[in-house]
Amino acid sequence: MLFLKILAEYYYMSKALSYSNSIDIYIMKLSIVAGLNESKSTQDEVLKHFAELCEFLSSLYYDGIELSLLEPEKIDIEKINNIKDSYNFEISAIGTGSTYIRFGYSLGHHNELIREKGIQRINKYIDLAQKVQSKVIIGLIRGRFNFESSSKKEKNNIKSSLKECCRLAENNGVVLLFEPINRFEIDSYNTISDSINLIEEIGSKNLKLLIDSFHTYLEEDPGYIWDYLEEITQYVAHLHLADCTRRAPGTGHFDFKTFLNTFKKSAYDGFASIETIMKPSFEEVAKESSEYLRSIL
Ligand code: LER
Ligand code: MN
């Protein structure tokens, strides 16, 4: 017990020191993805669930929580802020993919009205992000194309929708996180370099890169990726962590030490967020991942 207390004190002390320039101790901020079931729950249930998550995760030394939401407008902002502040927690990012999965709205859709719906949803996420000081993920909400479209058309649609989303993000001082996603889940911008080209083309200071270790494992050339990551850290504002089987980091053979060290060396100050299949359970993934990552960081 005493050992655990000393360990915890050391952790919090070094965390405080990590933000001072004078001492070279670096601790990467850790969060994990969770939903709040806001579509099907009462406000009280959502708040209770959020408070329980903060309580549980702070006991495992997490610094924040990444929220995957379907209806961001349903969140009671003042109360959520009070709860997160009472745990000294951050909402590391807000996931938007369920908008595509549940409503079918996407930024790359060939139908302009559906694209417009997607942009309107992103606006709602931006509004929440601005009020809870978070970032908005642009991942699966890009959608997939079908026989009525083509890869080229889809890319152009994503580009023009994203320009509009960036304008909204800039007006609200919110950062958008563009995530390269593997080819089995999405049809374009599967690789980091494709995504960086798009970010460069759009040229908004509010558009950053989210790198997910699982998609990196599937899409990037293993002989080249580690050097390449070192060159592009300045674009990155968020990380997703899952092992090559999409289970908890440390359960497969993805080289998290090299991956995370690349960001550590560049004084990356964003979050690393666990985004895995939550098996055997959310609680066990949260616990195992925290222990493993703290041991290698
Ligand atoms: C979203 O962050 C992501 O990584 C997708 O693969 C979700 O399935
Ligand atoms: Mn991801």
Short mmCIF file of C-alpha atoms and ligand atoms in Angstrom, two decimals:
data_model
loop_
_atom_site.label_atom_id
_atom_site.label_comp_id
_atom_site.label_asym_id
_atom_site.label_seq_id
_atom_site.Cartn_x
_atom_site.Cartn_y
_atom_site.Cartn_z
CA MET A 1 0.00 0.00 0.00
CA LEU A 2 2.78 2.39 1.03
CA PHE A 3 4.69 1.40 -2.11
CA LEU A 4 1.67 2.19 -4.27
CA LYS A 5 1.24 5.56 -2.57
CA ILE A 6 4.90 6.45 -3.14
CA LEU A 7 4.59 5.33 -6.77
CA ALA A 8 1.50 7.47 -7.24
CA GLU A 9 3.18 10.49 -5.64
CA TYR A 10 6.22 10.01 -7.84
CA TYR A 11 3.98 9.83 -10.89
CA TYR A 12 2.11 13.02 -10.08
CA MET A 13 5.32 14.81 -9.13
CA SER A 14 7.02 13.83 -12.37
CA LYS A 15 3.89 14.74 -14.30
CA ALA A 16 4.01 18.22 -12.84
CA LEU A 17 7.71 18.45 -13.62
CA SER A 18 7.19 17.29 -17.17
CA TYR A 19 5.55 20.59 -17.96
CA SER A 20 8.44 22.61 -16.63
CA ASN A 21 11.25 23.23 -19.09
CA SER A 22 14.01 22.92 -16.56
CA ILE A 23 13.78 19.20 -15.81
CA ASP A 24 13.83 16.54 -18.47
CA ILE A 25 11.09 14.17 -17.35
CA TYR A 26 8.45 13.42 -19.94
CA ILE A 27 5.16 11.70 -19.35
CA MET A 28 2.76 11.29 -22.25
CA LYS A 29 -0.88 12.00 -21.45
CA LEU A 30 -3.06 8.92 -21.64
CA SER A 31 -6.76 8.55 -22.41
CA ILE A 32 -9.13 5.83 -23.57
CA VAL A 33 -12.14 5.85 -25.88
CA ALA A 34 -15.57 5.47 -24.29
CA GLY A 35 -19.15 6.22 -25.25
CA LEU A 36 -21.79 7.79 -23.02
CA ASN A 37 -24.86 6.22 -24.64
CA GLU A 38 -26.33 9.76 -24.78
CA SER A 39 -28.91 8.83 -27.44
CA LYS A 40 -30.67 6.30 -25.27
CA SER A 41 -30.08 7.61 -21.75
CA THR A 42 -31.40 10.39 -19.55
CA GLN A 43 -29.16 13.36 -18.73
CA ASP A 44 -28.70 12.00 -15.19
CA GLU A 45 -27.63 8.59 -16.49
CA VAL A 46 -25.12 10.19 -18.89
CA LEU A 47 -23.61 12.33 -16.13
CA LYS A 48 -23.47 9.42 -13.70
CA HIS A 49 -21.75 7.25 -16.32
CA PHE A 50 -19.23 10.00 -17.12
CA ALA A 51 -18.44 10.54 -13.42
CA GLU A 52 -17.95 6.79 -12.91
CA LEU A 53 -15.60 6.65 -15.90
CA CYS A 54 -13.55 9.58 -14.57
CA GLU A 55 -13.37 7.99 -11.11
CA PHE A 56 -12.29 4.60 -12.48
CA LEU A 57 -9.80 5.97 -15.02
CA SER A 58 -8.17 8.42 -12.64
CA SER A 59 -7.54 5.50 -10.26
CA LEU A 60 -5.50 3.97 -13.14
CA TYR A 61 -3.57 7.24 -13.68
CA TYR A 62 -5.30 8.22 -16.91
CA ASP A 63 -5.25 11.93 -17.74
CA GLY A 64 -8.39 12.05 -19.82
CA ILE A 65 -11.09 10.36 -21.75
CA GLU A 66 -11.85 10.35 -25.49
CA LEU A 67 -15.60 10.51 -26.06
CA SER A 68 -17.22 8.72 -28.97
CA LEU A 69 -20.58 10.48 -29.38
CA LEU A 70 -23.58 10.22 -31.65
CA GLU A 71 -25.50 13.27 -30.44
CA PRO A 72 -23.08 15.84 -29.02
CA GLU A 73 -25.89 18.38 -28.64
CA LYS A 74 -27.39 16.23 -25.87
CA ILE A 75 -24.41 16.75 -23.56
CA ASP A 76 -24.97 19.02 -20.56
CA ILE A 77 -21.80 21.04 -21.02
CA GLU A 78 -21.68 22.82 -17.69
CA LYS A 79 -22.17 19.62 -15.70
CA ILE A 80 -19.69 17.62 -17.81
CA ASN A 81 -17.11 20.36 -17.34
CA ASN A 82 -17.69 20.38 -13.58
CA ILE A 83 -17.17 16.62 -13.38
CA LYS A 84 -14.05 16.53 -15.57
CA ASP A 85 -12.52 19.50 -13.75
CA SER A 86 -13.15 17.87 -10.38
CA TYR A 87 -10.93 14.97 -11.55
CA ASN A 88 -8.47 17.27 -13.28
CA PHE A 89 -9.36 15.36 -16.43
CA GLU A 90 -9.35 16.39 -20.08
CA ILE A 91 -11.65 15.24 -22.89
CA SER A 92 -8.77 14.37 -25.17
CA ALA A 93 -10.84 14.21 -28.38
CA ILE A 94 -14.38 13.63 -29.63
CA GLY A 95 -15.02 10.77 -32.07
CA THR A 96 -17.57 11.35 -34.84
CA GLY A 97 -17.62 8.02 -36.73
CA SER A 98 -21.02 6.95 -35.36
CA THR A 99 -22.60 9.80 -37.38
CA TYR A 100 -21.72 7.84 -40.53
CA ILE A 101 -22.46 4.41 -39.07
CA ARG A 102 -25.86 5.34 -37.59
CA PHE A 103 -27.14 8.20 -39.76
CA GLY A 104 -25.22 7.54 -43.01
CA TYR A 105 -24.05 11.16 -43.26
CA SER A 106 -20.57 11.57 -44.65
CA LEU A 107 -18.16 14.21 -45.89
CA GLY A 108 -17.32 12.32 -49.11
CA HIS A 109 -20.87 11.36 -50.19
CA HIS A 110 -21.77 11.96 -53.84
CA ASN A 111 -25.05 13.60 -52.78
CA GLU A 112 -24.49 17.21 -51.77
CA LEU A 113 -27.39 17.17 -49.29
CA ILE A 114 -25.90 14.22 -47.41
CA ARG A 115 -22.49 15.93 -47.35
CA GLU A 116 -24.18 19.05 -46.00
CA LYS A 117 -25.79 16.94 -43.23
CA GLY A 118 -22.33 15.58 -42.40
CA ILE A 119 -20.90 19.10 -42.16
CA GLN A 120 -23.81 20.20 -39.98
CA ARG A 121 -23.07 17.30 -37.62
CA ILE A 122 -19.39 18.24 -37.51
CA ASN A 123 -20.50 21.76 -36.57
CA LYS A 124 -22.31 20.31 -33.54
CA TYR A 125 -19.21 18.37 -32.51
CA ILE A 126 -17.12 21.53 -32.94
CA ASP A 127 -19.53 23.44 -30.74
CA LEU A 128 -19.17 20.87 -27.97
CA ALA A 129 -15.39 20.64 -28.43
CA GLN A 130 -15.05 24.40 -28.09
CA LYS A 131 -16.97 24.35 -24.80
CA VAL A 132 -15.18 21.38 -23.25
CA GLN A 133 -11.77 22.29 -24.72
CA SER A 134 -11.41 19.24 -26.89
CA LYS A 135 -10.63 18.31 -30.50
CA VAL A 136 -12.82 16.73 -33.21
CA ILE A 137 -11.84 13.58 -35.10
CA ILE A 138 -12.37 13.32 -38.86
CA GLY A 139 -12.21 9.57 -39.42
CA LEU A 140 -15.02 7.26 -40.51
CA ILE A 141 -17.29 10.28 -41.04
CA ARG A 142 -15.55 10.63 -44.42
CA GLY A 143 -17.74 7.66 -45.48
CA ARG A 144 -17.30 5.17 -48.33
CA PHE A 145 -18.18 5.52 -51.97
CA ASN A 146 -20.44 3.19 -53.99
CA PHE A 147 -21.13 2.58 -57.69
CA GLU A 148 -22.64 6.06 -58.06
CA SER A 149 -19.31 7.68 -57.23
CA SER A 150 -15.59 7.04 -57.70
CA SER A 151 -12.39 7.37 -55.74
CA LYS A 152 -11.54 10.62 -57.49
CA LYS A 153 -14.99 12.15 -56.89
CA GLU A 154 -14.96 11.00 -53.29
CA LYS A 155 -11.59 12.62 -52.65
CA ASN A 156 -12.79 15.89 -54.17
CA ASN A 157 -15.95 15.79 -52.06
CA ILE A 158 -13.96 15.10 -48.89
CA LYS A 159 -11.65 17.98 -49.75
CA SER A 160 -14.42 20.51 -50.26
CA SER A 161 -16.37 19.34 -47.17
CA LEU A 162 -13.21 19.48 -45.11
CA LYS A 163 -12.49 23.04 -46.20
CA GLU A 164 -15.91 24.00 -44.87
CA CYS A 165 -15.30 22.09 -41.62
CA CYS A 166 -11.95 23.86 -41.22
CA ARG A 167 -13.65 27.23 -41.62
CA LEU A 168 -16.07 26.27 -38.80
CA ALA A 169 -13.19 24.96 -36.68
CA GLU A 170 -11.16 28.14 -37.18
CA ASN A 171 -14.13 30.32 -36.18
CA ASN A 172 -14.40 28.36 -32.95
CA GLY A 173 -10.70 27.85 -32.20
CA VAL A 174 -11.06 24.06 -32.38
CA VAL A 175 -8.55 21.61 -33.86
CA LEU A 176 -9.76 18.91 -36.28
CA LEU A 177 -7.87 15.62 -36.25
CA PHE A 178 -7.63 13.94 -39.65
CA GLU A 179 -7.13 10.18 -39.29
CA PRO A 180 -5.67 7.93 -41.99
CA ILE A 181 -7.74 4.71 -41.74
CA ASN A 182 -6.89 1.34 -43.26
CA ARG A 183 -8.25 0.32 -46.69
CA PHE A 184 -10.60 -2.34 -45.27
CA GLU A 185 -12.64 0.30 -43.45
CA ILE A 186 -12.48 3.33 -45.74
CA ASP A 187 -11.64 3.99 -49.40
CA SER A 188 -9.33 7.00 -49.43
CA TYR A 189 -6.65 8.71 -47.37
CA ASN A 190 -5.52 5.35 -45.97
CA THR A 191 -1.90 6.34 -45.51
CA ILE A 192 -0.14 9.00 -43.50
CA SER A 193 1.52 10.57 -46.57
CA ASP A 194 -1.79 10.87 -48.48
CA SER A 195 -3.32 12.53 -45.45
CA ILE A 196 -0.42 14.95 -45.03
CA ASN A 197 -0.72 15.95 -48.69
CA LEU A 198 -4.37 16.76 -48.07
CA ILE A 199 -3.58 18.70 -44.89
CA GLU A 200 -0.96 20.69 -46.81
CA GLU A 201 -3.38 21.35 -49.64
CA ILE A 202 -6.10 22.60 -47.31
CA GLY A 203 -3.58 24.69 -45.40
CA SER A 204 -5.56 25.33 -42.22
CA LYS A 205 -3.68 25.69 -38.95
CA ASN A 206 -6.69 23.98 -37.30
CA LEU A 207 -6.26 20.76 -39.27
CA LYS A 208 -3.87 18.26 -37.68
CA LEU A 209 -3.08 14.59 -38.02
CA LEU A 210 -4.24 11.70 -35.83
CA ILE A 211 -2.03 8.64 -36.12
CA ASP A 212 -3.53 5.29 -35.11
CA SER A 213 -1.01 2.49 -34.47
CA PHE A 214 -3.42 -0.14 -35.83
CA HIS A 215 -3.84 1.61 -39.20
CA THR A 216 -0.11 2.34 -39.25
CA TYR A 217 0.56 -1.38 -38.83
CA LEU A 218 -1.78 -2.27 -41.71
CA GLU A 219 -0.91 0.49 -44.18
CA GLU A 220 2.65 1.69 -43.74
CA ASP A 221 5.88 0.14 -45.03
CA PRO A 222 7.65 -1.41 -42.00
CA GLY A 223 11.09 -0.70 -43.47
CA TYR A 224 10.39 2.98 -43.80
CA ILE A 225 7.78 4.00 -41.26
CA TRP A 226 10.00 4.72 -38.22
CA ASP A 227 12.20 7.21 -40.08
CA TYR A 228 9.16 8.73 -41.76
CA LEU A 229 7.34 9.25 -38.44
CA GLU A 230 10.32 11.24 -37.16
CA GLU A 231 9.94 13.60 -40.12
CA ILE A 232 6.24 14.29 -39.66
CA THR A 233 5.69 14.65 -35.90
CA GLN A 234 4.91 18.35 -36.30
CA TYR A 235 1.63 17.47 -38.03
CA VAL A 236 0.46 15.16 -35.25
CA ALA A 237 -1.90 16.27 -32.47
CA HIS A 238 -3.40 12.97 -31.31
CA LEU A 239 -2.54 9.24 -31.22
CA HIS A 240 -4.72 6.15 -31.14
CA LEU A 241 -3.20 3.02 -29.67
CA ALA A 242 -4.23 -0.54 -30.44
CA ASP A 243 -2.04 -3.56 -31.05
CA CYS A 244 -1.90 -5.35 -34.41
CA THR A 245 -4.92 -7.49 -33.45
CA ARG A 246 -6.74 -4.33 -32.35
CA ARG A 247 -6.53 -5.55 -28.76
CA ALA A 248 -4.81 -3.76 -25.90
CA PRO A 249 -1.28 -2.44 -26.52
CA GLY A 250 1.27 -5.04 -25.46
CA THR A 251 -0.90 -8.06 -26.35
CA GLY A 252 0.42 -8.32 -29.93
CA HIS A 253 3.69 -7.45 -31.65
CA PHE A 254 3.36 -3.78 -32.65
CA ASP A 255 6.52 -1.93 -31.57
CA PHE A 256 4.97 0.62 -29.21
CA LYS A 257 8.31 1.50 -27.68
CA THR A 258 9.74 2.79 -30.95
CA PHE A 259 6.41 4.33 -31.97
CA LEU A 260 5.90 6.29 -28.77
CA ASN A 261 9.57 7.18 -28.39
CA THR A 262 9.40 8.97 -31.72
CA PHE A 263 6.80 11.33 -30.26
CA LYS A 264 8.48 11.52 -26.89
CA LYS A 265 11.70 12.70 -28.59
CA SER A 266 9.80 15.42 -30.42
CA ALA A 267 8.28 16.66 -27.13
CA TYR A 268 4.81 15.74 -28.38
CA ASP A 269 2.31 17.22 -25.94
CA GLY A 270 -0.91 15.59 -27.20
CA PHE A 271 -2.67 12.51 -25.93
CA ALA A 272 -2.13 8.84 -26.62
CA SER A 273 -5.59 7.33 -26.53
CA ILE A 274 -6.42 3.62 -26.24
CA GLU A 275 -8.85 2.62 -28.99
CA THR A 276 -9.23 -1.14 -29.06
CA ILE A 277 -11.76 -3.90 -29.16
CA MET A 278 -12.79 -3.77 -25.52
CA LYS A 279 -12.21 -7.44 -24.76
CA PRO A 280 -12.24 -9.14 -22.32
CA SER A 281 -13.80 -5.94 -20.90
CA PHE A 282 -13.37 -2.16 -20.96
CA GLU A 283 -12.08 -2.29 -17.37
CA GLU A 284 -9.44 -4.90 -18.12
CA VAL A 285 -8.27 -3.19 -21.30
CA ALA A 286 -8.00 0.12 -19.42
CA LYS A 287 -6.00 -1.47 -16.62
CA GLU A 288 -3.68 -3.62 -18.77
CA SER A 289 -3.00 -0.79 -21.22
CA SER A 290 -2.19 1.75 -18.55
CA GLU A 291 0.21 -0.66 -16.81
CA TYR A 292 1.91 -1.68 -20.04
CA LEU A 293 2.28 1.84 -21.46
CA ARG A 294 3.53 3.34 -18.21
CA SER A 295 6.12 0.56 -18.11
CA ILE A 296 7.54 1.39 -21.54
CA LEU A 297 7.18 5.17 -21.61
C1 LER B 1 -11.43 5.45 -35.75
O1 LER B 1 -10.61 6.14 -34.87
C2 LER B 1 -10.78 4.26 -36.24
O2 LER B 1 -9.64 4.00 -35.97
C3 LER B 1 -11.59 3.39 -37.06
O3 LER B 1 -10.83 2.32 -37.49
C4 LER B 1 -12.79 2.95 -36.27
O4 LER B 1 -13.21 1.70 -36.62
MN MN B 2 -8.48 5.26 -34.63
#
